Coordinates of C-alpha atoms and ligand atoms in Angstrom, one line a residue:
M1 CA -61.8 -6.5 31.6
H2 CA -62.8 -8.4 28.3
V3 CA -61.4 -12.0 28.2
P4 CA -61.1 -13.2 24.6
S5 CA -62.5 -16.6 23.7
L6 CA -60.0 -19.3 22.8
S7 CA -60.8 -18.9 19.0
Q8 CA -60.4 -15.1 19.4
Y9 CA -57.1 -15.6 21.3
V10 CA -55.8 -18.0 18.6
R11 CA -56.8 -15.6 15.8
Q12 CA -55.2 -12.6 17.7
S13 CA -52.0 -14.7 18.3
R14 CA -51.8 -15.5 14.6
L15 CA -52.2 -11.9 13.7
T16 CA -49.6 -10.9 16.2
A17 CA -47.3 -13.6 15.0
V18 CA -47.7 -12.4 11.4
L19 CA -47.1 -8.8 12.5
V20 CA -44.0 -9.8 14.5
L21 CA -42.7 -11.9 11.6
T22 CA -43.3 -9.2 9.1
L23 CA -41.7 -6.6 11.2
S24 CA -38.7 -8.7 12.1
F25 CA -38.2 -9.5 8.4
A26 CA -38.9 -6.0 7.2
A27 CA -37.0 -4.3 10.1
P28 CA -33.7 -4.4 8.4
L29 CA -35.2 -3.1 5.2
L30 CA -37.1 -0.4 7.1
V31 CA -34.1 0.8 8.9
A32 CA -32.0 2.4 6.2
Q33 CA -28.7 0.4 6.4
K34 CA -25.8 2.8 7.2
P35 CA -23.6 2.4 4.1
L36 CA -20.9 -0.1 4.9
Q37 CA -17.3 1.0 4.4
T38 CA -14.8 -1.8 4.1
L39 CA -11.7 -3.0 2.2
L40 CA -12.7 -5.8 -0.2
V41 CA -9.8 -8.3 -0.3
G42 CA -9.3 -9.8 -3.8
V43 CA -11.5 -7.2 -5.4
D44 CA -9.1 -7.2 -8.4
Q45 CA -10.0 -10.8 -9.0
R46 CA -13.8 -10.0 -9.1
K47 CA -15.8 -9.0 -12.1
T48 CA -16.3 -5.3 -11.7
E49 CA -17.5 -2.3 -13.8
S50 CA -14.7 0.2 -14.3
L51 CA -15.4 3.8 -13.5
N52 CA -12.0 4.8 -14.9
G53 CA -11.9 7.5 -17.5
D54 CA -12.9 11.2 -17.7
W55 CA -14.3 12.7 -14.6
H56 CA -15.4 16.4 -14.4
Y57 CA -13.4 18.3 -11.8
L58 CA -13.5 21.6 -9.9
V59 CA -10.6 23.0 -7.9
E60 CA -11.3 24.6 -4.5
Q61 CA -8.9 27.0 -2.9
P62 CA -8.5 27.3 0.9
P63 CA -10.5 27.4 3.2
F64 CA -12.4 24.7 1.2
R65 CA -15.7 26.1 2.3
E66 CA -17.6 23.7 0.0
L67 CA -16.0 20.6 1.8
Y68 CA -15.6 21.8 5.4
D69 CA -17.8 23.9 7.7
N70 CA -16.3 26.5 10.0
A71 CA -15.6 23.7 12.6
G72 CA -13.7 21.7 10.0
Q73 CA -16.4 19.1 9.7
I74 CA -17.4 17.6 6.3
R75 CA -20.3 19.3 4.7
D76 CA -22.9 17.4 2.6
S77 CA -24.5 20.7 1.4
G78 CA -21.6 22.0 -0.7
Y79 CA -20.5 20.8 -4.1
A80 CA -21.5 17.3 -2.9
R81 CA -25.1 18.1 -3.9
N82 CA -24.0 18.3 -7.6
T83 CA -26.7 20.9 -8.5
H84 CA -26.7 23.0 -11.6
P85 CA -26.9 26.8 -12.0
N86 CA -30.1 28.3 -13.4
I87 CA -28.2 30.2 -16.0
S88 CA -31.2 32.0 -17.6
S89 CA -32.9 33.2 -14.5
G90 CA -33.6 32.8 -10.8
P91 CA -31.3 32.4 -7.9
H92 CA -28.0 30.7 -8.7
N93 CA -26.8 27.6 -6.9
S94 CA -23.5 28.0 -5.3
E95 CA -22.2 28.8 -8.8
Y96 CA -20.6 25.7 -10.0
D97 CA -21.6 23.1 -12.6
F98 CA -19.8 19.7 -12.8
A99 CA -21.7 18.7 -16.0
T100 CA -20.0 21.4 -18.0
A101 CA -16.7 21.5 -16.1
P102 CA -13.4 20.2 -17.6
T103 CA -12.2 16.7 -17.0
L104 CA -9.3 14.8 -15.5
K105 CA -8.4 11.2 -16.2
V106 CA -9.1 8.7 -13.3
P107 CA -6.8 7.1 -12.2
G108 CA -4.2 9.8 -12.2
D109 CA -2.7 12.5 -10.1
W110 CA -3.9 16.0 -11.0
N111 CA -0.3 17.4 -10.9
T112 CA 1.0 15.8 -14.1
Q113 CA -2.3 16.0 -16.0
E114 CA -3.1 19.7 -15.7
P115 CA -0.1 22.2 -15.7
T116 CA -2.1 24.7 -13.6
L117 CA -2.3 22.0 -10.9
F118 CA 1.3 20.9 -11.0
R119 CA 2.1 22.3 -7.5
F120 CA -1.5 22.5 -6.3
E121 CA -2.1 21.1 -2.8
G122 CA -5.7 21.4 -1.8
V123 CA -9.1 20.1 -2.7
V124 CA -10.2 18.9 -6.1
W125 CA -13.7 17.7 -6.6
Y126 CA -14.4 14.9 -9.1
Q127 CA -17.8 14.0 -10.6
R128 CA -19.1 11.6 -13.1
D129 CA -22.4 9.9 -13.8
F130 CA -22.9 6.1 -14.0
V131 CA -25.8 3.9 -15.0
Y132 CA -26.9 1.4 -12.3
T133 CA -29.4 -1.5 -12.4
P134 CA -30.3 -2.6 -8.8
K135 CA -30.6 -6.4 -8.5
A136 CA -32.6 -7.9 -5.7
G137 CA -30.4 -9.7 -3.2
T138 CA -27.2 -7.9 -4.1
R139 CA -25.2 -5.0 -2.7
S140 CA -22.9 -2.6 -4.6
F141 CA -19.7 -0.9 -3.6
L142 CA -17.7 2.0 -5.0
H143 CA -14.1 0.7 -5.0
I144 CA -11.3 3.3 -4.9
G145 CA -7.8 1.8 -5.2
A146 CA -6.3 4.9 -3.6
A147 CA -6.8 8.7 -3.3
N148 CA -4.3 11.0 -1.8
Y149 CA -4.7 12.1 0.9
R150 CA -8.2 12.6 2.4
S151 CA -11.3 11.6 0.5
V152 CA -15.1 11.9 0.8
A153 CA -17.5 10.2 -1.6
W154 CA -21.2 10.9 -2.2
V155 CA -23.7 9.1 -4.5
N156 CA -26.7 11.2 -5.5
G157 CA -25.9 13.5 -2.6
T158 CA -25.7 10.7 0.0
R159 CA -22.3 10.5 1.7
V160 CA -21.1 6.9 1.3
C161 CA -17.7 7.1 2.8
E162 CA -14.6 9.0 4.0
H163 CA -11.1 7.8 4.0
E164 CA -7.7 9.1 5.3
G165 CA -4.5 7.9 3.7
G166 CA -3.1 8.2 0.2
F167 CA -2.0 4.6 -0.5
T168 CA -4.5 2.0 0.5
P169 CA -7.9 1.1 -1.0
F170 CA -11.4 1.5 0.4
D171 CA -14.8 0.3 -0.6
C172 CA -18.0 2.3 0.0
E173 CA -21.5 0.7 -0.1
I174 CA -23.8 2.5 -2.5
T175 CA -26.8 0.1 -2.5
S176 CA -29.2 2.3 -0.7
A177 CA -27.9 5.6 -2.3
A178 CA -28.1 4.5 -5.9
H179 CA -31.2 4.0 -8.0
A180 CA -32.0 2.4 -11.4
G181 CA -30.8 4.5 -14.3
T182 CA -28.3 7.4 -14.2
N183 CA -26.6 8.2 -10.9
A184 CA -24.0 10.8 -9.9
V185 CA -20.9 10.1 -7.9
V186 CA -18.9 13.0 -6.4
I187 CA -15.5 12.5 -4.7
A188 CA -13.6 15.3 -2.9
V189 CA -9.9 14.7 -2.5
D190 CA -7.9 16.9 -0.2
S191 CA -4.1 16.6 -0.7
T192 CA -3.2 19.2 2.0
R193 CA -0.5 18.0 4.3
H194 CA -1.0 18.3 8.1
Q195 CA 1.4 17.8 11.0
D196 CA -0.6 14.9 12.4
D197 CA -1.2 13.1 9.1
I198 CA 0.8 10.1 8.0
P199 CA 3.1 11.0 6.3
S200 CA 3.4 14.3 8.1
V201 CA 4.3 17.6 6.5
S202 CA 7.9 16.8 5.4
Y203 CA 9.1 14.1 3.0
D204 CA 11.4 13.6 0.1
W205 CA 8.9 12.7 -2.6
F206 CA 6.2 14.5 -4.6
N207 CA 2.8 15.0 -3.0
Y208 CA 0.8 13.8 -6.0
G209 CA -2.8 14.5 -5.2
G210 CA -6.0 13.0 -6.6
I211 CA -7.7 9.7 -7.3
T212 CA -4.4 8.0 -8.1
R213 CA -5.6 4.3 -8.6
D214 CA -8.5 2.5 -10.3
V215 CA -12.1 3.1 -9.5
S216 CA -14.8 0.6 -10.1
L217 CA -18.3 -0.6 -9.1
V218 CA -18.4 -4.0 -7.4
T219 CA -21.7 -5.9 -7.0
V220 CA -21.8 -8.8 -4.5
P221 CA -24.6 -11.0 -3.0
E222 CA -26.3 -10.0 0.3
H223 CA -23.7 -12.0 2.2
F224 CA -20.2 -11.8 0.6
I225 CA -16.6 -12.7 1.1
D226 CA -14.8 -9.5 2.1
D227 CA -11.7 -10.9 3.7
Y228 CA -9.7 -14.1 3.7
D229 CA -6.2 -15.4 4.5
V230 CA -4.9 -18.6 3.0
H231 CA -1.3 -19.4 3.9
L232 CA 1.1 -22.2 4.6
K233 CA 0.9 -23.2 8.3
H234 CA 3.5 -21.2 10.1
D235 CA 4.7 -22.7 13.4
A236 CA 7.8 -23.0 15.4
T237 CA 9.6 -25.3 13.0
F238 CA 9.6 -25.7 9.3
S239 CA 10.4 -28.6 7.1
A240 CA 10.3 -28.1 3.3
K241 CA 9.7 -31.8 2.7
D242 CA 6.5 -32.0 4.6
A243 CA 5.1 -28.5 4.4
H244 CA 1.6 -29.2 3.2
T245 CA -0.8 -27.8 5.7
L246 CA -2.7 -24.7 4.7
T247 CA -4.4 -22.6 7.4
G248 CA -6.3 -19.3 7.5
Y249 CA -9.8 -18.0 7.5
V250 CA -12.6 -16.7 5.3
H251 CA -14.8 -13.9 6.4
V252 CA -18.4 -13.6 5.0
Q253 CA -19.9 -10.2 5.7
D254 CA -23.2 -10.3 7.5
A255 CA -23.4 -14.1 7.2
P256 CA -25.3 -16.0 9.9
A257 CA -23.4 -18.5 12.0
G258 CA -23.1 -21.8 10.3
T259 CA -22.8 -20.4 6.7
K260 CA -20.9 -23.0 4.7
V261 CA -17.7 -21.8 3.1
H262 CA -16.1 -23.9 0.3
L263 CA -12.4 -23.8 -0.2
N264 CA -11.2 -25.5 -3.3
I265 CA -7.5 -25.6 -4.5
P266 CA -7.7 -28.2 -7.3
E267 CA -4.0 -28.3 -8.1
A268 CA -3.1 -28.9 -4.5
G269 CA -5.8 -31.5 -3.9
V270 CA -7.6 -29.3 -1.4
N271 CA -11.4 -29.4 -1.3
T272 CA -13.0 -28.6 2.0
I273 CA -16.1 -27.0 3.6
V274 CA -16.0 -25.1 6.8
S275 CA -18.7 -23.0 8.6
T276 CA -18.7 -19.4 9.8
D277 CA -18.9 -18.6 13.5
S278 CA -21.2 -15.9 14.9
Q279 CA -18.9 -13.2 13.6
G280 CA -19.0 -14.5 10.0
R281 CA -15.5 -16.0 10.2
A282 CA -14.6 -19.5 9.2
D283 CA -11.2 -20.7 10.2
F284 CA -9.6 -23.7 8.5
S285 CA -6.6 -25.9 8.6
V286 CA -6.4 -28.4 5.7
D287 CA -3.7 -30.8 4.3
A288 CA -2.8 -30.4 0.7
K289 CA -2.1 -33.6 -1.2
S290 CA 0.7 -31.9 -3.0
L291 CA 2.3 -28.5 -2.8
T292 CA 5.1 -26.7 -4.7
L293 CA 6.4 -23.9 -2.6
W294 CA 6.6 -20.4 -4.0
S295 CA 10.2 -19.0 -4.5
P296 CA 12.0 -16.6 -6.8
E297 CA 13.3 -19.6 -8.7
S298 CA 9.8 -21.2 -8.9
P299 CA 7.1 -18.6 -8.3
R300 CA 4.3 -21.2 -8.2
L301 CA 0.8 -19.8 -7.7
Y302 CA -2.4 -21.8 -7.1
R303 CA -6.0 -21.2 -8.2
V304 CA -7.8 -20.8 -4.9
E305 CA -11.6 -21.0 -5.3
L306 CA -13.6 -19.6 -2.4
S307 CA -17.4 -19.7 -2.2
A308 CA -20.0 -19.0 0.4
G309 CA -23.7 -19.0 -0.4
Q310 CA -24.2 -17.0 -3.6
D311 CA -20.7 -15.5 -3.5
A312 CA -17.6 -16.9 -5.2
L313 CA -14.2 -15.6 -6.1
T314 CA -11.0 -17.1 -7.3
D315 CA -7.6 -15.8 -6.3
R316 CA -4.1 -16.9 -7.3
I317 CA -1.9 -17.5 -4.2
G318 CA 1.6 -18.7 -3.6
F319 CA 2.6 -20.7 -0.5
R320 CA 6.0 -20.2 1.1
D321 CA 7.6 -19.9 4.5
I322 CA 9.8 -16.9 5.6
R323 CA 11.5 -16.8 9.0
V324 CA 14.7 -15.8 10.6
D325 CA 17.3 -18.1 12.3
G326 CA 19.8 -15.9 14.2
T327 CA 21.2 -13.6 11.5
K328 CA 19.9 -15.7 8.6
I329 CA 16.7 -15.2 6.6
L330 CA 15.2 -18.5 5.6
L331 CA 12.9 -18.8 2.6
N332 CA 11.3 -22.3 2.7
G333 CA 14.0 -23.3 5.2
K334 CA 16.9 -22.2 3.0
P335 CA 19.1 -19.2 3.8
V336 CA 18.5 -16.4 1.2
F337 CA 20.3 -13.2 0.3
L338 CA 18.1 -10.3 -0.8
Q339 CA 19.6 -8.5 -3.8
G340 CA 17.2 -5.6 -4.0
I341 CA 16.6 -2.0 -4.7
N342 CA 14.4 0.9 -3.4
M343 CA 11.7 2.4 -5.5
H344 CA 9.0 5.1 -5.3
A345 CA 5.7 4.7 -7.1
E346 CA 6.9 7.0 -9.9
A347 CA 5.8 6.2 -13.4
P348 CA 8.8 5.6 -15.6
V349 CA 9.1 8.0 -18.6
R350 CA 5.6 9.6 -18.3
G351 CA 6.1 10.6 -14.6
G352 CA 3.4 10.9 -12.0
R353 CA 2.0 8.2 -9.8
A354 CA 2.6 4.7 -11.2
N355 CA -0.8 3.0 -11.6
T356 CA -1.1 1.1 -14.9
D357 CA 0.0 -2.2 -16.4
E358 CA 2.5 -0.3 -18.6
D359 CA 4.1 1.4 -15.6
V360 CA 4.5 -2.0 -13.9
N361 CA 5.9 -3.6 -17.1
N362 CA 8.5 -0.8 -17.3
I363 CA 9.4 -1.1 -13.6
F364 CA 9.8 -4.9 -13.8
S365 CA 11.9 -4.6 -16.9
M366 CA 14.3 -2.5 -14.8
L367 CA 14.2 -4.9 -11.8
H368 CA 15.0 -7.9 -14.0
D369 CA 17.7 -6.1 -15.9
L370 CA 19.3 -5.3 -12.5
N371 CA 19.2 -9.0 -11.5
A372 CA 17.2 -8.1 -8.5
N373 CA 15.2 -10.7 -6.5
F374 CA 13.9 -8.1 -3.9
V375 CA 12.4 -4.6 -3.9
R376 CA 11.6 -2.2 -1.1
L377 CA 8.3 -0.4 -2.1
C378 CA 9.1 2.8 -0.3
H379 CA 7.7 4.6 1.7
Y380 CA 4.1 3.6 1.3
P381 CA 2.0 0.7 -0.2
H382 CA 2.2 0.8 -4.0
D383 CA -0.4 -0.1 -6.6
E384 CA -1.6 -3.7 -6.1
R385 CA -0.4 -4.5 -9.6
M386 CA 3.1 -4.5 -8.1
E387 CA 2.4 -7.3 -5.7
R388 CA 0.5 -9.3 -8.4
R389 CA 3.4 -9.0 -10.8
A390 CA 6.0 -9.8 -8.1
D391 CA 3.9 -12.9 -7.2
R392 CA 4.1 -14.0 -10.8
D393 CA 7.8 -13.1 -11.4
G394 CA 9.2 -14.3 -8.1
I395 CA 10.4 -10.9 -6.7
M396 CA 10.2 -10.5 -2.9
I397 CA 8.8 -7.3 -1.5
W398 CA 9.4 -5.1 1.6
S399 CA 6.1 -3.2 2.1
E400 CA 5.9 -0.1 4.3
I401 CA 3.6 2.5 5.8
P402 CA 4.7 6.2 5.4
L403 CA 5.8 6.8 9.0
W404 CA 8.9 9.0 8.5
Q405 CA 9.7 12.6 9.5
R406 CA 8.0 15.0 11.9
I407 CA 5.6 12.3 13.2
S408 CA 3.9 13.1 16.5
F409 CA 4.8 9.9 18.3
D410 CA 3.4 11.2 21.5
K411 CA -0.2 11.4 20.2
E412 CA -2.7 8.5 20.5
P413 CA -4.8 9.6 17.5
V414 CA -1.6 9.4 15.3
Y415 CA -0.9 5.9 16.6
S416 CA -4.5 5.0 15.7
K417 CA -4.0 6.3 12.2
A418 CA -0.7 4.4 11.8
E419 CA -2.4 1.2 13.0
A420 CA -5.3 1.7 10.6
M421 CA -2.9 2.1 7.7
L422 CA -0.9 -0.9 8.8
H423 CA -4.1 -3.0 9.0
E424 CA -5.2 -1.8 5.5
M425 CA -1.8 -2.6 4.0
I426 CA -1.8 -6.1 5.6
R427 CA -5.4 -6.8 4.7
R428 CA -4.9 -5.9 1.0
D429 CA -1.7 -7.9 0.5
R430 CA -1.6 -10.7 3.1
N431 CA -2.3 -13.3 0.4
K432 CA 0.6 -12.2 -1.8
A433 CA 3.5 -14.6 -1.4
S434 CA 6.0 -12.0 -2.7
V435 CA 5.5 -9.8 0.4
I436 CA 8.0 -11.0 3.0
F437 CA 8.4 -7.9 5.2
W438 CA 6.0 -5.4 6.8
S439 CA 7.9 -2.3 7.6
V440 CA 6.5 0.1 10.3
S441 CA 8.7 3.1 9.5
N442 CA 11.6 4.8 7.9
E443 CA 14.4 6.8 9.6
T444 CA 12.6 7.9 12.7
P445 CA 14.4 9.9 15.4
R446 CA 15.7 7.8 18.3
N447 CA 13.7 8.8 21.4
P448 CA 11.5 7.0 24.0
A449 CA 8.2 8.1 22.5
R450 CA 9.1 6.9 19.1
T451 CA 10.5 3.6 20.3
E452 CA 7.4 2.9 22.4
F453 CA 5.1 3.9 19.5
L454 CA 6.9 1.7 16.9
T455 CA 7.4 -1.2 19.3
R456 CA 3.7 -1.2 19.8
L457 CA 3.1 -1.0 16.1
A458 CA 5.6 -3.8 15.3
N459 CA 3.9 -6.0 17.9
E460 CA 0.5 -5.2 16.3
A461 CA 1.9 -6.1 12.9
R462 CA 3.2 -9.4 14.2
K463 CA -0.1 -10.2 15.9
T464 CA -2.1 -9.3 12.8
D465 CA 0.2 -11.4 10.5
P466 CA 2.5 -13.9 12.3
T467 CA 3.6 -15.4 9.0
R468 CA 5.8 -12.4 7.9
L469 CA 8.9 -10.6 9.2
I470 CA 8.6 -7.2 10.8
T471 CA 11.2 -4.5 10.0
S472 CA 12.0 -0.8 9.9
A473 CA 14.7 1.3 8.2
L474 CA 16.9 2.9 10.9
I475 CA 19.0 6.1 10.4
G476 CA 22.1 6.8 12.4
P477 CA 24.4 6.4 14.2
K478 CA 26.9 9.0 12.9
V479 CA 29.3 7.2 10.5
D480 CA 32.3 9.6 10.9
K481 CA 34.4 7.1 12.8
P482 CA 36.0 3.8 11.5
Q483 CA 34.0 1.7 14.0
I484 CA 30.3 2.3 13.8
L485 CA 28.0 1.0 16.6
Q486 CA 24.3 0.6 16.0
D487 CA 22.5 0.1 19.3
D488 CA 19.0 1.5 18.6
P489 CA 16.6 0.0 21.1
L490 CA 13.9 -0.3 18.4
M491 CA 15.9 -3.3 17.0
A492 CA 14.5 -5.4 19.9
A493 CA 11.0 -5.1 18.4
L494 CA 12.1 -6.1 14.8
D495 CA 12.7 -9.5 13.2
V496 CA 15.0 -7.9 10.6
V497 CA 16.9 -4.6 10.9
G498 CA 17.0 -2.1 8.1
Q499 CA 20.0 0.3 8.1
N500 CA 20.2 3.4 6.0
E501 CA 23.5 5.3 5.5
Y502 CA 25.1 7.5 2.9
I503 CA 28.8 7.2 3.2
G504 CA 30.3 8.9 0.2
W505 CA 27.4 11.3 -0.4
Y506 CA 26.0 12.9 2.8
E507 CA 28.8 11.7 5.0
G508 CA 32.5 11.6 4.1
Q509 CA 34.3 10.4 1.0
A510 CA 33.5 7.2 -0.9
E511 CA 36.9 5.7 -0.2
E512 CA 36.4 6.0 3.6
A513 CA 33.8 3.2 3.4
D514 CA 36.6 0.7 2.8
E515 CA 37.9 1.2 6.4
K516 CA 34.5 1.2 8.2
T517 CA 33.3 -1.7 10.4
W518 CA 29.8 -2.0 11.8
T519 CA 28.7 -3.6 15.0
F520 CA 24.9 -4.2 15.7
T521 CA 23.9 -4.9 19.2
A522 CA 21.0 -7.1 18.0
N523 CA 21.8 -10.5 16.7
K524 CA 19.4 -10.3 13.7
P525 CA 19.6 -10.2 9.9
I526 CA 20.6 -6.7 8.6
I527 CA 19.3 -5.2 5.4
F528 CA 21.3 -2.2 4.3
S529 CA 18.1 -0.5 3.2
E530 CA 19.5 2.8 1.8
F531 CA 22.8 3.9 0.4
G532 CA 23.9 5.7 -2.8
A533 CA 24.6 9.1 -4.3
E534 CA 23.2 11.6 -6.8
A535 CA 24.2 11.8 -10.5
K536 CA 22.6 13.5 -13.4
F537 CA 22.4 11.1 -16.4
G538 CA 24.9 12.1 -19.0
N539 CA 26.9 14.3 -16.6
H540 CA 30.5 12.9 -16.8
G541 CA 33.8 13.6 -15.0
T542 CA 36.1 11.9 -12.6
A543 CA 35.2 9.7 -9.6
K544 CA 35.8 12.7 -7.4
D545 CA 33.3 15.0 -9.3
R546 CA 30.0 15.1 -7.5
W547 CA 26.8 14.8 -9.6
T548 CA 28.7 12.8 -12.3
E549 CA 27.8 9.3 -13.2
E550 CA 31.5 8.2 -12.4
Q551 CA 31.2 9.6 -8.9
E552 CA 27.9 7.7 -8.2
A553 CA 29.4 4.5 -9.6
N554 CA 32.5 5.0 -7.4
V555 CA 30.3 5.3 -4.2
Y556 CA 28.8 1.9 -5.0
E557 CA 32.2 0.3 -5.5
H558 CA 33.3 1.4 -2.1
Q559 CA 30.0 0.8 -0.4
F560 CA 30.2 -2.8 -1.6
N561 CA 33.8 -3.1 -0.2
M562 CA 32.4 -2.2 3.2
L563 CA 29.1 -4.2 3.0
R564 CA 30.7 -7.5 2.0
K565 CA 32.7 -7.5 5.2
I566 CA 29.6 -7.3 7.5
P567 CA 28.7 -10.9 8.4
A568 CA 25.0 -10.2 9.4
V569 CA 24.1 -8.4 6.1
R570 CA 21.5 -10.5 4.4
G571 CA 20.1 -8.0 1.9
L572 CA 20.7 -4.7 0.1
T573 CA 18.3 -2.1 -1.2
P574 CA 20.4 0.7 -2.7
W575 CA 18.7 4.1 -3.0
V576 CA 17.1 4.1 -5.6
L577 CA 15.9 2.4 -8.8
M578 CA 15.0 5.5 -10.7
D579 CA 15.2 9.3 -10.3
F580 CA 12.0 10.6 -8.8
R581 CA 10.2 13.9 -8.4
S582 CA 10.7 15.6 -5.0
T583 CA 9.7 19.1 -4.0
T584 CA 13.0 19.4 -1.9
R585 CA 15.4 18.8 -4.8
N586 CA 15.9 22.1 -6.7
I587 CA 19.4 22.6 -7.8
P588 CA 19.0 24.0 -11.4
R589 CA 20.4 21.8 -14.2
L590 CA 21.4 19.0 -11.8
Q591 CA 18.1 18.2 -10.0
D592 CA 15.4 20.4 -11.4
G593 CA 12.8 19.0 -9.0
Y594 CA 14.2 15.4 -9.0
N595 CA 16.1 13.3 -6.5
R596 CA 18.9 12.0 -8.8
K597 CA 20.1 9.0 -6.8
G598 CA 18.5 6.7 -9.4
L599 CA 20.5 3.9 -11.1
F600 CA 18.2 4.9 -13.9
S601 CA 17.1 8.4 -15.0
E602 CA 13.4 9.1 -14.9
K603 CA 13.4 8.3 -18.7
M604 CA 14.8 4.8 -17.9
E605 CA 18.3 5.7 -19.0
K606 CA 21.0 3.6 -17.3
K607 CA 23.7 5.4 -15.4
K608 CA 27.2 3.9 -14.8
A609 CA 26.2 2.9 -11.2
F610 CA 23.5 0.6 -12.7
Y611 CA 26.2 -1.6 -14.2
V612 CA 28.1 -1.8 -10.9
V613 CA 25.0 -3.1 -9.1
Q614 CA 23.9 -5.3 -12.0
K615 CA 27.3 -7.0 -12.1
A616 CA 27.5 -7.4 -8.3
Y617 CA 24.1 -9.0 -8.3
K618 CA 24.9 -11.3 -11.2
E619 CA 28.0 -12.5 -9.5
H620 CA 26.5 -12.5 -6.0
S621 CA 29.7 -10.8 -4.9
V622 CA 28.2 -8.7 -2.1
G623 CA 26.9 -10.5 0.9
K624 CA 26.1 -14.2 1.6
P625 CA 22.9 -16.0 2.6
E626 CA 24.8 -17.5 5.6
Ligands
GCU1 C1 16.5 9.2 3.2 C2 15.1 8.8 2.9 C3 14.7 8.8 1.5 C4 15.4 10.0 0.8 C5 16.9 9.7 0.8 C6 17.7 10.8 0.2 O1 17.2 8.3 3.8 O2 14.7 7.6 3.5 O3 13.3 8.9 1.4 O4 14.9 10.2 -0.5 O5 17.4 9.5 2.1 O6 18.1 11.7 0.9 O7 17.8 10.8 -1.1

């Protein structure tokens, strides 16, 4: 056996050391990083490159062979390859060509852009080129604000992400898939409804398909801030006069333990440095020198500057406390009454999915005109612009995931989907002071499987975000008797109970509401989260004539007579701000494809019922904070 001399041994060791060092440094580069898929919190506050605009599109009919193989698995060898036919000779590709295909606007549902796609439910393929300049030490993500319902994205033929759910954002790393110069991105969006999706196959809104919110390219340093939570310390008691402790965390993706994180809130006299743990998370608790709490009357937002290593971003965050005390809802320690309204993410006047600044301006002009201080964004997370504007304007929000009809509550994979959507909703908006409620569902049938499923989900919501109130909108009991008893066991899992009922429209005559009394077996705040009636704008008659504006207004008068007598009512969200498209509303000349329970028509025309609600809210004549 050859024994190396000391000098040989030292040289050999040095070589080995260099080799090990090189490999260990190079290893991560050598092993192609699996593209990261995440949800970048605060991405709308970062400098990004917009990919909004004209995208080529191709429509695929069932069985969507270009997207799924015979086993239903996603194919990377279909339209995802973005090849071009050899027109003049030789074998064709699979006979498509994005480069010369027509275009759709992104963001935007395809239904209201292309008449031939108005009722189309299926797969639409989107493609566009983009120019990219790799920069050493940075990583790039394709940000998609929302795409309904199931999406897959490729860059230059490499699959970079898949996402299920039509109303929450996702970010797909493209660093290793993109190259300098012109790149091609392909996104397939499948709007087909399935029994075990969320929502399931049946709902009273329009299944707008497509890339329905903004798309952009986000470039961040190697280690970057992907998640954070900065909130007013929320513990067993609250005192407005000395609420000044801010707590939360900052997460730095792939950062080694001990990475310094700088939190600076100049106007609050906060300037602190904390370090990440081995998971990249830095928790903090810091006392502000001064703090004005966020409220509808004073929607104070603070510049919150976060930085870690090469990364930095500035958000604008309001600090407030929301909690219940018996049947009262306390905002910053003071009882509050929520004068609200329901709304779908339907774009006023132009129709389709609401996803622009102009849409949000129109929506908030209606909310302010109504004297509302609260809005239920039903039945799914809306465009993030809504929370940003509500933060600035001082409107409180009920935010919800689309668990409604026909849900398979007995299936664990469905629970996992619901929990993923809940986490995405909370992660995107947990730094928005305007959001005060997370809702786990709407009008679900009362049975043990559903109660267990939603109790588990409500507890998960509370564990994920202990600073907000957890709610759900209940349906039932039958309201055909003068005394109505609500004893749904789900109430035990909620902080605030939502109650839907349609006395005067689906059940009985409007005047019967005057004699109704309600008993809730839970001693908790109650929000009457849906009530109302249908009317076609401009259709007039007597208070007895259904579908007239006078009849709708009359229902509200009698609803208010009933609601003002229920002591635990702490909020109202009538159904609904504005008429909205729904595939189940097809009475010619009255509905024509719209649910007509709006206080406004879809063209923002005010019905008589609008003035009944506007006056009640102005005079605070229905319900009391305590
Ligand atoms: C239900 C449901 C709404 C629906 C409304 C109606 O309660 O929650 O999504 O649109 O009633 O029937 O108009």
